[in-house]
JSON list of C-alpha atoms in Angstrom, two decimals:
[
{"chain": "A", "resi": 50, "resn": "MET", "atom": "CA", "xyz": [0.00, 0.00, 0.00]},
{"chain": "A", "resi": 51, "resn": "GLU", "atom": "CA", "xyz": [1.37, 3.39, -1.02]},
{"chain": "A", "resi": 52, "resn": "THR", "atom": "CA", "xyz": [1.87, 6.00, 1.71]},
{"chain": "A", "resi": 53, "resn": "THR", "atom": "CA", "xyz": [0.25, 9.38, 1.13]},
{"chain": "A", "resi": 54, "resn": "THR", "atom": "CA", "xyz": [2.26, 12.47, 2.06]},
{"chain": "A", "resi": 55, "resn": "PHE", "atom": "CA", "xyz": [1.03, 15.96, 2.83]},
{"chain": "A", "resi": 56, "resn": "GLN", "atom": "CA", "xyz": [2.71, 17.08, -0.43]},
{"chain": "A", "resi": 57, "resn": "ASP", "atom": "CA", "xyz": [0.54, 14.55, -2.30]},
{"chain": "A", "resi": 58, "resn": "LEU", "atom": "CA", "xyz": [-2.54, 16.40, -0.99]},
{"chain": "A", "resi": 59, "resn": "GLY", "atom": "CA", "xyz": [-1.58, 19.56, -2.90]},
{"chain": "A", "resi": 60, "resn": "LEU", "atom": "CA", "xyz": [-1.19, 21.81, 0.14]},
{"chain": "A", "resi": 61, "resn": "SER", "atom": "CA", "xyz": [0.40, 25.25, 0.00]},
{"chain": "A", "resi": 62, "resn": "SER", "atom": "CA", "xyz": [4.04, 25.75, 0.94]},
{"chain": "A", "resi": 63, "resn": "GLU", "atom": "CA", "xyz": [2.90, 27.77, 3.99]},
{"chain": "A", "resi": 64, "resn": "THR", "atom": "CA", "xyz": [0.83, 24.89, 5.32]},
{"chain": "A", "resi": 65, "resn": "LEU", "atom": "CA", "xyz": [3.49, 22.31, 4.50]},
{"chain": "A", "resi": 66, "resn": "GLN", "atom": "CA", "xyz": [6.11, 24.32, 6.40]},
{"chain": "A", "resi": 67, "resn": "ALA", "atom": "CA", "xyz": [3.80, 24.68, 9.41]},
{"chain": "A", "resi": 68, "resn": "LEU", "atom": "CA", "xyz": [3.08, 20.94, 9.40]},
{"chain": "A", "resi": 69, "resn": "ALA", "atom": "CA", "xyz": [6.82, 20.19, 9.23]},
{"chain": "A", "resi": 70, "resn": "ASP", "atom": "CA", "xyz": [7.37, 22.53, 12.20]},
{"chain": "A", "resi": 71, "resn": "MET", "atom": "CA", "xyz": [4.68, 20.59, 14.07]},
{"chain": "A", "resi": 72, "resn": "GLY", "atom": "CA", "xyz": [6.49, 17.32, 13.34]},
{"chain": "A", "resi": 73, "resn": "PHE", "atom": "CA", "xyz": [3.80, 15.98, 11.02]},
{"chain": "A", "resi": 74, "resn": "VAL", "atom": "CA", "xyz": [5.40, 13.66, 8.47]},
{"chain": "A", "resi": 75, "resn": "THR", "atom": "CA", "xyz": [2.53, 11.75, 6.91]},
{"chain": "A", "resi": 76, "resn": "PRO", "atom": "CA", "xyz": [-1.21, 12.29, 7.27]},
{"chain": "A", "resi": 77, "resn": "SER", "atom": "CA", "xyz": [-3.15, 10.07, 9.63]},
{"chain": "A", "resi": 78, "resn": "PRO", "atom": "CA", "xyz": [-5.94, 7.98, 8.06]},
{"chain": "A", "resi": 79, "resn": "ILE", "atom": "CA", "xyz": [-8.64, 10.55, 8.99]},
{"chain": "A", "resi": 80, "resn": "GLN", "atom": "CA", "xyz": [-6.50, 13.31, 7.45]},
{"chain": "A", "resi": 81, "resn": "ALA", "atom": "CA", "xyz": [-5.64, 11.41, 4.27]},
{"chain": "A", "resi": 82, "resn": "GLN", "atom": "CA", "xyz": [-9.27, 10.48, 3.72]},
{"chain": "A", "resi": 83, "resn": "SER", "atom": "CA", "xyz": [-10.93, 13.80, 4.57]},
{"chain": "A", "resi": 84, "resn": "ILE", "atom": "CA", "xyz": [-8.56, 16.54, 3.36]},
{"chain": "A", "resi": 85, "resn": "PRO", "atom": "CA", "xyz": [-9.03, 15.88, -0.40]},
{"chain": "A", "resi": 86, "resn": "PHE", "atom": "CA", "xyz": [-12.83, 15.97, -0.08]},
{"chain": "A", "resi": 87, "resn": "LEU", "atom": "CA", "xyz": [-12.78, 19.10, 2.05]},
{"chain": "A", "resi": 88, "resn": "LEU", "atom": "CA", "xyz": [-10.44, 20.86, -0.39]},
{"chain": "A", "resi": 89, "resn": "GLU", "atom": "CA", "xyz": [-13.01, 20.13, -3.10]},
{"chain": "A", "resi": 90, "resn": "GLY", "atom": "CA", "xyz": [-15.63, 21.87, -0.96]},
{"chain": "A", "resi": 91, "resn": "ARG", "atom": "CA", "xyz": [-17.49, 18.67, -0.17]},
{"chain": "A", "resi": 92, "resn": "ASP", "atom": "CA", "xyz": [-19.20, 17.90, 3.12]},
{"chain": "A", "resi": 93, "resn": "VAL", "atom": "CA", "xyz": [-17.48, 15.37, 5.35]},
{"chain": "A", "resi": 94, "resn": "ILE", "atom": "CA", "xyz": [-18.45, 13.64, 8.56]},
{"chain": "A", "resi": 95, "resn": "GLY", "atom": "CA", "xyz": [-15.43, 12.07, 10.21]},
{"chain": "A", "resi": 96, "resn": "GLN", "atom": "CA", "xyz": [-15.16, 9.80, 13.20]},
{"chain": "A", "resi": 97, "resn": "ALA", "atom": "CA", "xyz": [-11.88, 8.73, 14.75]},
{"chain": "A", "resi": 98, "resn": "GLN", "atom": "CA", "xyz": [-10.35, 8.06, 18.15]},
{"chain": "A", "resi": 99, "resn": "THR", "atom": "CA", "xyz": [-8.95, 10.83, 20.31]},
{"chain": "A", "resi": 100, "resn": "GLY", "atom": "CA", "xyz": [-5.44, 11.82, 19.25]},
{"chain": "A", "resi": 101, "resn": "THR", "atom": "CA", "xyz": [-5.73, 10.80, 15.60]},
{"chain": "A", "resi": 102, "resn": "GLY", "atom": "CA", "xyz": [-5.58, 14.31, 14.14]},
{"chain": "A", "resi": 103, "resn": "LYS", "atom": "CA", "xyz": [-9.21, 15.27, 13.59]},
{"chain": "A", "resi": 104, "resn": "THR", "atom": "CA", "xyz": [-8.53, 18.95, 14.31]},
{"chain": "A", "resi": 105, "resn": "ALA", "atom": "CA", "xyz": [-5.87, 19.02, 11.60]},
{"chain": "A", "resi": 106, "resn": "ALA", "atom": "CA", "xyz": [-8.05, 16.93, 9.27]},
{"chain": "A", "resi": 107, "resn": "PHE", "atom": "CA", "xyz": [-10.59, 19.74, 9.23]},
{"chain": "A", "resi": 108, "resn": "GLY", "atom": "CA", "xyz": [-8.27, 22.65, 10.05]},
{"chain": "A", "resi": 109, "resn": "ILE", "atom": "CA", "xyz": [-5.80, 22.11, 7.21]},
{"chain": "A", "resi": 110, "resn": "PRO", "atom": "CA", "xyz": [-8.42, 22.48, 4.45]},
{"chain": "A", "resi": 111, "resn": "ALA", "atom": "CA", "xyz": [-9.89, 25.49, 6.29]},
{"chain": "A", "resi": 112, "resn": "ALA", "atom": "CA", "xyz": [-6.45, 27.11, 6.28]},
{"chain": "A", "resi": 113, "resn": "GLU", "atom": "CA", "xyz": [-6.03, 26.36, 2.59]},
{"chain": "A", "resi": 114, "resn": "LYS", "atom": "CA", "xyz": [-9.36, 27.99, 1.71]},
{"chain": "A", "resi": 115, "resn": "LEU", "atom": "CA", "xyz": [-8.87, 31.20, 3.70]},
{"chain": "A", "resi": 116, "resn": "ASP", "atom": "CA", "xyz": [-8.72, 34.56, 1.98]},
{"chain": "A", "resi": 117, "resn": "VAL", "atom": "CA", "xyz": [-6.20, 36.20, 4.32]},
{"chain": "A", "resi": 118, "resn": "ASN", "atom": "CA", "xyz": [-6.93, 39.62, 2.81]},
{"chain": "A", "resi": 119, "resn": "SER", "atom": "CA", "xyz": [-10.53, 39.50, 4.01]},
{"chain": "A", "resi": 120, "resn": "LYS", "atom": "CA", "xyz": [-11.44, 40.64, 7.51]},
{"chain": "A", "resi": 121, "resn": "GLU", "atom": "CA", "xyz": [-14.69, 38.69, 7.38]},
{"chain": "A", "resi": 122, "resn": "THR", "atom": "CA", "xyz": [-15.06, 35.61, 9.54]},
{"chain": "A", "resi": 123, "resn": "GLN", "atom": "CA", "xyz": [-14.67, 32.67, 7.17]},
{"chain": "A", "resi": 124, "resn": "VAL", "atom": "CA", "xyz": [-14.63, 29.60, 9.39]},
{"chain": "A", "resi": 125, "resn": "LEU", "atom": "CA", "xyz": [-16.75, 28.73, 12.40]},
{"chain": "A", "resi": 126, "resn": "ILE", "atom": "CA", "xyz": [-15.95, 25.69, 14.50]},
{"chain": "A", "resi": 127, "resn": "LEU", "atom": "CA", "xyz": [-18.35, 24.68, 17.24]},
{"chain": "A", "resi": 128, "resn": "SER", "atom": "CA", "xyz": [-16.99, 22.94, 20.31]},
{"chain": "A", "resi": 129, "resn": "PRO", "atom": "CA", "xyz": [-18.82, 21.46, 23.29]},
{"chain": "A", "resi": 130, "resn": "THR", "atom": "CA", "xyz": [-16.39, 22.85, 25.89]},
{"chain": "A", "resi": 131, "resn": "ARG", "atom": "CA", "xyz": [-14.25, 25.92, 26.51]},
{"chain": "A", "resi": 132, "resn": "GLU", "atom": "CA", "xyz": [-11.18, 23.72, 26.95]},
{"chain": "A", "resi": 133, "resn": "LEU", "atom": "CA", "xyz": [-11.68, 22.05, 23.59]},
{"chain": "A", "resi": 134, "resn": "ALA", "atom": "CA", "xyz": [-12.32, 25.43, 21.93]},
{"chain": "A", "resi": 135, "resn": "MET", "atom": "CA", "xyz": [-9.00, 26.69, 23.29]},
{"chain": "A", "resi": 136, "resn": "GLN", "atom": "CA", "xyz": [-7.20, 23.50, 22.21]},
{"chain": "A", "resi": 137, "resn": "ILE", "atom": "CA", "xyz": [-8.64, 23.76, 18.69]},
{"chain": "A", "resi": 138, "resn": "ALA", "atom": "CA", "xyz": [-7.64, 27.44, 18.46]},
{"chain": "A", "resi": 139, "resn": "GLU", "atom": "CA", "xyz": [-4.06, 26.64, 19.51]},
{"chain": "A", "resi": 140, "resn": "GLU", "atom": "CA", "xyz": [-3.80, 23.89, 16.91]},
{"chain": "A", "resi": 141, "resn": "LEU", "atom": "CA", "xyz": [-5.20, 26.13, 14.18]},
{"chain": "A", "resi": 142, "resn": "GLU", "atom": "CA", "xyz": [-2.75, 28.90, 15.08]},
{"chain": "A", "resi": 143, "resn": "LYS", "atom": "CA", "xyz": [0.09, 26.40, 14.53]},
{"chain": "A", "resi": 144, "resn": "ILE", "atom": "CA", "xyz": [-1.34, 25.34, 11.16]},
{"chain": "A", "resi": 145, "resn": "LEU", "atom": "CA", "xyz": [-1.74, 29.01, 10.15]},
{"chain": "A", "resi": 146, "resn": "LYS", "atom": "CA", "xyz": [1.76, 30.00, 11.34]},
{"chain": "A", "resi": 147, "resn": "TYR", "atom": "CA", "xyz": [2.96, 30.98, 7.87]},
{"chain": "A", "resi": 148, "resn": "HIS", "atom": "CA", "xyz": [-0.37, 32.22, 6.54]},
{"chain": "A", "resi": 149, "resn": "LYS", "atom": "CA", "xyz": [0.32, 35.86, 7.28]},
{"chain": "A", "resi": 150, "resn": "LYS", "atom": "CA", "xyz": [-2.68, 37.93, 8.36]},
{"chain": "A", "resi": 151, "resn": "ALA", "atom": "CA", "xyz": [-4.73, 34.85, 9.26]},
{"chain": "A", "resi": 152, "resn": "ARG", "atom": "CA", "xyz": [-6.12, 35.12, 12.78]},
{"chain": "A", "resi": 153, "resn": "VAL", "atom": "CA", "xyz": [-7.89, 32.73, 15.11]},
{"chain": "A", "resi": 154, "resn": "THR", "atom": "CA", "xyz": [-10.26, 33.86, 17.85]},
{"chain": "A", "resi": 155, "resn": "PRO", "atom": "CA", "xyz": [-11.78, 31.37, 20.26]},
{"chain": "A", "resi": 156, "resn": "ILE", "atom": "CA", "xyz": [-15.12, 32.58, 21.62]},
{"chain": "A", "resi": 157, "resn": "TYR", "atom": "CA", "xyz": [-16.27, 31.07, 24.90]},
{"chain": "A", "resi": 158, "resn": "GLY", "atom": "CA", "xyz": [-17.94, 31.91, 28.17]},
{"chain": "A", "resi": 159, "resn": "GLY", "atom": "CA", "xyz": [-16.04, 33.00, 31.23]},
{"chain": "A", "resi": 160, "resn": "ALA", "atom": "CA", "xyz": [-13.88, 35.52, 29.35]},
{"chain": "A", "resi": 161, "resn": "SER", "atom": "CA", "xyz": [-14.39, 39.18, 28.46]},
{"chain": "A", "resi": 162, "resn": "ILE", "atom": "CA", "xyz": [-16.93, 39.29, 25.65]},
{"chain": "A", "resi": 163, "resn": "ASP", "atom": "CA", "xyz": [-15.77, 42.83, 24.80]},
{"chain": "A", "resi": 164, "resn": "LYS", "atom": "CA", "xyz": [-12.23, 41.59, 24.02]},
{"chain": "A", "resi": 165, "resn": "GLN", "atom": "CA", "xyz": [-13.61, 38.72, 21.97]},
{"chain": "A", "resi": 166, "resn": "ILE", "atom": "CA", "xyz": [-15.84, 41.06, 19.95]},
{"chain": "A", "resi": 167, "resn": "GLN", "atom": "CA", "xyz": [-12.90, 43.44, 19.39]},
{"chain": "A", "resi": 168, "resn": "SER", "atom": "CA", "xyz": [-10.83, 40.56, 18.07]},
{"chain": "A", "resi": 169, "resn": "LEU", "atom": "CA", "xyz": [-13.61, 39.54, 15.67]},
{"chain": "A", "resi": 170, "resn": "ARG", "atom": "CA", "xyz": [-13.95, 43.12, 14.43]},
{"chain": "A", "resi": 171, "resn": "ARG", "atom": "CA", "xyz": [-10.22, 43.30, 13.70]},
{"chain": "A", "resi": 172, "resn": "GLY", "atom": "CA", "xyz": [-10.63, 40.30, 11.45]},
{"chain": "A", "resi": 173, "resn": "SER", "atom": "CA", "xyz": [-10.46, 36.73, 12.57]}
]
């Protein structure tokens, strides 16, 4: 069976560099199966064990589709807990490391809503 690489998925040099920085060598099964469909704009429902790379499976195509020159919110990820929202935001910031101007803003209860709104207005 042939091993798929992140380069095989047609990702931008910015994303590939960020993935290399993160120590990602080859996509996990959920990533290899979902990223091509998501890059085509298709809907995907994915199920995999904890720690298999689901955040990256959905976050990588989101990063690839961003228009970094737009200040409009382009991606919305819903999370059941504040802790998971913060974890997802941290992972996305790593994926977007070389996508200049791209910003991530986690929105959750228990934090200043004014600061969160300001961040969204600046473009996130």
